[in-house]
C-alpha cells in the first residue's frame, strides 16, 4: 500500500517564502521605492509649446466637427418634415402598401429602405 502524502496549508508549507516576502515589504528600501513610485505618478509633465499647439489644433478640429453635427441636427428634421408632408399629400386616405427592407451600405452601416406603393406609383 502506497504512503499517503501529507496535505498541509499553503502558509505552513511555504512559510520560508512568505516570511521572505513579508520581510521585503517591510524593508526600508521597499518602502522608499513605493513612495517614490507614487510621487512620480502624481507629478504632471509640463507641456511644451509644440505639444500645446498640437493639442490646440486637434481641439479646433473637434469643435468644427461638432458644429457640423449640430447643423445636421437642425437641418435633418426639417427635411424629414417636408418629405413626410409630401408623402401625406400624395397618399392621403388611400390604401397604401409599405415595404421595408433592412440592409447594409458600403461602409457596413445598417440602412432601412422604405417603399410606399399605391397602384402604379412607388415612392
Coordinates of N, CA and C in Angstrom, one line a residue:
X1 N 0.8 -1.2 0.0 CA 0.0 0.0 0.0 C 0.9 1.3 0.0
X2 N 0.6 2.2 -1.0 CA 1.5 3.4 -1.0 C 1.2 4.3 0.1
X3 N 2.2 5.1 0.5 CA 2.1 6.0 1.6 C 1.2 7.2 1.2
X4 N 0.4 7.7 2.1 CA -0.4 8.9 1.8 C 0.5 10.1 2.0
X5 N 0.4 11.0 1.1 CA 1.2 12.2 1.2 C 0.4 13.1 2.2
X6 N 1.2 13.8 3.0 CA 0.6 14.8 3.9 C 0.1 16.0 3.2
X7 N -1.0 16.4 3.6 CA -1.5 17.7 3.0 C -1.4 18.8 4.1
X8 N -0.9 19.9 3.6 CA -0.7 21.0 4.5 C -1.2 22.3 3.9
X9 N -1.5 23.3 4.6 CA -1.9 24.5 4.1 C -0.7 25.2 3.4
X10 N -1.1 26.2 2.6 CA -0.1 26.9 1.8 C 0.8 27.7 2.8
X11 N 0.3 28.2 3.8 CA 1.0 29.1 4.8 C 2.0 28.3 5.6
X12 N 1.7 27.1 5.9 CA 2.6 26.3 6.7 C 3.7 25.6 5.8
X13 N 3.3 25.3 4.6 CA 4.1 24.6 3.7 C 5.2 25.5 3.1
X14 N 4.8 26.8 2.8 CA 5.8 27.7 2.2 C 6.1 28.9 3.2
X15 N 6.3 28.5 4.4 CA 6.5 29.6 5.4 C 7.7 30.4 5.2
X16 N 8.8 29.7 4.6 CA 10.0 30.5 4.4 C 9.8 31.6 3.3
X17 N 9.1 31.2 2.2 CA 8.8 32.2 1.2 C 7.9 33.3 1.7
X18 N 6.9 33.0 2.4 CA 6.0 34.0 2.9 C 6.8 35.0 3.8
X19 N 7.6 34.5 4.7 CA 8.3 35.4 5.6 C 9.3 36.2 4.8
X20 N 9.9 35.7 3.8 CA 10.8 36.4 2.9 C 10.1 37.6 2.3
X21 N 8.9 37.3 1.7 CA 8.1 38.4 1.1 C 7.7 39.4 2.1
X22 N 7.2 39.0 3.3 CA 6.8 39.9 4.3 C 8.0 40.8 4.7
X23 N 9.1 40.2 4.9 CA 10.3 41.0 5.3 C 10.7 42.0 4.2
X24 N 10.6 41.6 3.0 CA 11.0 42.5 1.9 C 10.0 43.7 1.9
X25 N 8.7 43.4 2.1 CA 7.7 44.5 2.0 C 7.9 45.5 3.2
X26 N 8.4 45.0 4.3 CA 8.6 45.9 5.5 C 10.0 46.6 5.4
X27 N 10.8 46.2 4.5 CA 12.2 46.8 4.4 C 12.2 48.2 4.0
X28 N 13.2 48.9 4.5 CA 13.3 50.4 4.2 C 13.4 50.7 2.7
X29 N 14.1 49.9 2.0 CA 14.3 50.1 0.5 C 12.9 49.9 -0.2
X30 N 12.1 48.9 0.1 CA 10.8 48.7 -0.5 C 9.9 49.9 -0.2
X31 N 9.9 50.3 1.1 CA 9.0 51.5 1.4 C 9.4 52.7 0.7
X32 N 10.7 53.0 0.5 CA 11.2 54.2 -0.2 C 10.8 54.0 -1.7
X33 N 11.0 52.9 -2.3 CA 10.6 52.6 -3.7 C 9.1 52.8 -3.9
X34 N 8.3 52.3 -3.0 CA 6.8 52.5 -3.2 C 6.5 54.0 -3.1
X35 N 7.1 54.7 -2.2 CA 6.8 56.1 -2.0 C 7.2 56.9 -3.2
X36 N 8.4 56.6 -3.8 CA 8.9 57.4 -4.9 C 8.0 57.0 -6.2
X37 N 7.6 55.8 -6.3 CA 6.7 55.4 -7.4 C 5.4 56.2 -7.3
X38 N 4.8 56.3 -6.2 CA 3.6 57.1 -6.0 C 3.8 58.6 -6.3
X39 N 4.9 59.1 -5.9 CA 5.2 60.5 -6.2 C 5.4 60.8 -7.6
X40 N 6.1 59.9 -8.3 CA 6.3 60.1 -9.8 C 5.0 60.0 -10.5
X41 N 4.0 59.2 -10.1 CA 2.8 59.1 -10.8 C 1.9 60.4 -10.6
X42 N 2.1 61.0 -9.4 CA 1.4 62.2 -9.2 C 1.9 63.5 -9.9
X43 N 3.2 63.4 -10.3 CA 3.8 64.6 -10.9 C 3.2 64.7 -12.4
X44 N 2.9 65.9 -12.8 CA 2.5 66.1 -14.1 C 3.6 66.7 -15.0
X45 N 3.6 66.3 -16.2 CA 4.7 66.8 -17.1 C 4.2 68.2 -17.7
X46 N 5.2 69.1 -17.7 CA 4.8 70.4 -18.2 C 4.8 70.3 -19.7
X47 N 3.8 70.9 -20.3 CA 3.6 70.9 -21.8 C 4.6 71.8 -22.5
X48 N 5.1 71.3 -23.6 CA 6.0 72.2 -24.4 C 5.1 73.0 -25.3
X49 N 5.7 74.0 -25.9 CA 5.0 74.9 -26.8 C 4.4 74.1 -28.0
X50 N 5.2 73.2 -28.6 CA 4.8 72.4 -29.8 C 3.7 71.5 -29.4
X51 N 3.7 70.8 -28.2 CA 2.7 69.9 -27.8 C 1.4 70.7 -27.5
X52 N 1.5 71.9 -27.0 CA 0.3 72.7 -26.7 C -0.3 73.1 -28.1
X53 N 0.5 73.5 -29.1 CA -0.1 73.8 -30.4 C -0.8 72.6 -31.0
X54 N -0.2 71.5 -30.9 CA -0.8 70.3 -31.5 C -2.1 70.0 -30.8
X55 N -2.2 70.1 -29.5 CA -3.4 69.9 -28.8 C -4.5 70.9 -29.2
X56 N -4.0 72.2 -29.4 CA -4.9 73.2 -29.8 C -5.5 73.0 -31.1
X57 N -4.7 72.5 -32.1 CA -5.2 72.2 -33.4 C -6.2 71.1 -33.4
X58 N -6.0 70.0 -32.6 CA -6.9 68.9 -32.5 C -8.2 69.4 -31.9
X59 N -8.1 70.3 -30.9 CA -9.4 70.8 -30.3 C -10.2 71.6 -31.2
X60 N -9.5 72.4 -32.1 CA -10.2 73.2 -33.1 C -10.9 72.3 -34.0
X61 N -10.2 71.2 -34.5 CA -10.9 70.3 -35.4 C -12.1 69.6 -34.8
X62 N -12.0 69.3 -33.5 CA -13.1 68.7 -32.8 C -14.3 69.6 -32.7
X63 N -14.0 70.9 -32.4 CA -15.1 71.9 -32.4 C -15.7 72.1 -33.7
X64 N -15.0 72.1 -34.8 CA -15.5 72.2 -36.1 C -16.4 71.0 -36.4
X65 N -15.9 69.8 -36.1 CA -16.7 68.6 -36.3 C -18.0 68.6 -35.5
X66 N -18.0 69.1 -34.3 CA -19.2 69.2 -33.5 C -20.2 70.2 -34.1
X67 N -19.7 71.3 -34.6 CA -20.5 72.3 -35.2 C -21.2 71.7 -36.4
X68 N -20.5 70.9 -37.2 CA -21.1 70.3 -38.4 C -22.3 69.4 -37.9
X69 N -22.0 68.6 -36.9 CA -23.1 67.7 -36.4 C -24.3 68.5 -35.9
X70 N -24.1 69.6 -35.2 CA -25.2 70.4 -34.7 C -26.0 71.0 -35.9
X71 N -25.3 71.4 -37.0 CA -26.0 71.9 -38.2 C -26.9 70.8 -38.8
X72 N -26.3 69.6 -38.8 CA -27.1 68.4 -39.3 C -28.3 68.2 -38.4
X73 N -28.2 68.3 -37.1 CA -29.3 68.1 -36.2 C -30.4 69.1 -36.4
X74 N -30.1 70.3 -36.8 CA -31.1 71.3 -37.1 C -31.6 71.1 -38.5
X75 N -30.9 70.7 -39.5 CA -31.3 70.6 -40.9 C -32.1 69.3 -41.1
X76 N -31.7 68.2 -40.6 CA -32.4 66.9 -41.0 C -33.8 66.9 -40.5
X77 N -34.2 67.3 -39.4 CA -35.7 67.3 -39.0 C -36.5 68.1 -40.0
X78 N -36.1 69.2 -40.5 CA -36.9 70.0 -41.4 C -37.0 69.2 -42.7
X79 N -35.9 68.6 -43.2 CA -36.0 67.8 -44.4 C -37.0 66.6 -44.2
X80 N -36.9 66.0 -43.1 CA -37.9 64.9 -42.8 C -39.3 65.4 -42.8
X81 N -39.6 66.5 -42.2 CA -40.9 67.0 -42.1 C -41.5 67.3 -43.5
X82 N -40.6 68.0 -44.3 CA -41.1 68.3 -45.7 C -41.4 67.0 -46.5
X83 N -40.5 66.0 -46.4 CA -40.8 64.8 -47.1 C -42.0 64.1 -46.6
X84 N -42.2 64.1 -45.3 CA -43.3 63.4 -44.6 C -44.6 64.1 -45.1
X85 N -44.6 65.4 -45.2 CA -45.8 66.1 -45.6 C -46.1 65.8 -47.1
X86 N -45.1 65.8 -47.9 CA -45.4 65.4 -49.3 C -45.9 64.0 -49.5
X87 N -45.4 63.1 -48.7 CA -46.0 61.7 -48.8 C -47.4 61.7 -48.3
X88 N -47.7 62.5 -47.2 CA -49.1 62.5 -46.7 C -50.0 63.1 -47.8
X89 N -49.6 64.1 -48.5 CA -50.5 64.7 -49.5 C -50.7 63.7 -50.7
X90 N -49.6 63.0 -51.0 CA -49.7 62.0 -52.1 C -50.6 60.8 -51.9
X91 N -50.5 60.3 -50.7 CA -51.2 59.1 -50.3 C -52.4 59.3 -49.4
X92 N -52.9 60.5 -49.3 CA -53.9 60.9 -48.4 C -55.2 60.0 -48.5
X93 N -55.6 59.3 -47.5 CA -56.8 58.5 -47.4 C -56.9 57.4 -48.5
X94 N -55.8 56.9 -48.9 CA -55.7 55.9 -49.9 C -55.1 54.6 -49.4
X95 N -55.5 53.5 -49.8 CA -54.8 52.2 -49.4 C -53.4 52.2 -49.9
X96 N -52.5 52.0 -49.0 CA -51.0 52.0 -49.3 C -50.4 50.8 -48.8
X97 N -49.4 50.2 -49.6 CA -48.6 49.1 -49.2 C -47.2 49.7 -48.8
X98 N -46.8 49.4 -47.6 CA -45.5 49.9 -47.2 C -44.5 48.7 -47.1
X99 N -43.4 48.8 -47.9 CA -42.4 47.7 -47.9 C -41.2 48.2 -47.3
X100 N -40.7 47.5 -46.3 CA -39.4 47.9 -45.6 C -38.4 46.8 -45.7
X101 N -37.2 47.2 -46.0 CA -36.1 46.3 -46.2 C -34.9 46.8 -45.4
X102 N -34.3 46.0 -44.5 CA -33.1 46.4 -43.8 C -31.9 45.7 -44.4
X103 N -30.9 46.5 -44.7 CA -29.7 46.0 -45.3 C -28.5 46.8 -44.8
X104 N -27.3 46.6 -45.4 CA -26.2 47.4 -45.0 C -25.6 48.2 -46.2
X105 N -25.0 49.3 -46.0 CA -24.4 50.1 -47.1 C -23.0 49.7 -47.3
X106 N -22.2 50.4 -48.1 CA -20.9 50.1 -48.4 C -19.9 50.1 -47.2
X107 N -20.3 50.9 -46.2 CA -19.5 51.0 -45.0 C -20.0 50.1 -43.9
X108 N -20.8 49.1 -44.2 CA -21.3 48.1 -43.3 C -22.2 48.8 -42.2
X109 N -22.9 49.9 -42.5 CA -23.8 50.5 -41.6 C -25.2 50.0 -41.9
X110 N -26.0 49.9 -40.9 CA -27.4 49.5 -41.1 C -28.2 50.5 -41.8
X111 N -29.0 50.1 -42.8 CA -29.8 51.1 -43.6 C -31.2 50.4 -43.7
X112 N -32.3 51.2 -43.6 CA -33.6 50.8 -43.8 C -34.2 51.5 -45.0
X113 N -34.5 50.7 -46.0 CA -35.2 51.2 -47.2 C -36.7 51.0 -47.0
X114 N -37.4 52.1 -47.3 CA -38.9 52.1 -47.2 C -39.5 52.5 -48.5
X115 N -40.4 51.6 -49.0 CA -41.1 51.9 -50.2 C -42.6 52.1 -49.9
X116 N -43.2 53.1 -50.5 CA -44.7 53.3 -50.3 C -45.3 53.0 -51.7
X117 N -46.2 52.1 -51.8 CA -46.8 51.8 -53.1 C -48.3 52.0 -53.1
X118 N -48.7 52.7 -54.1 CA -50.2 52.9 -54.4 C -50.4 52.7 -55.8
X119 N -51.1 51.7 -56.2 CA -51.3 51.2 -57.6 C -50.0 51.2 -58.3
X120 N -49.8 52.0 -59.3 CA -48.6 52.0 -60.0 C -47.5 53.0 -59.6
X121 N -47.8 53.7 -58.5 CA -46.9 54.8 -58.0 C -46.2 54.3 -56.8
X122 N -44.8 54.4 -56.9 CA -44.0 54.0 -55.8 C -43.1 55.1 -55.4
X123 N -43.0 55.4 -54.1 CA -42.1 56.5 -53.6 C -41.2 55.9 -52.6

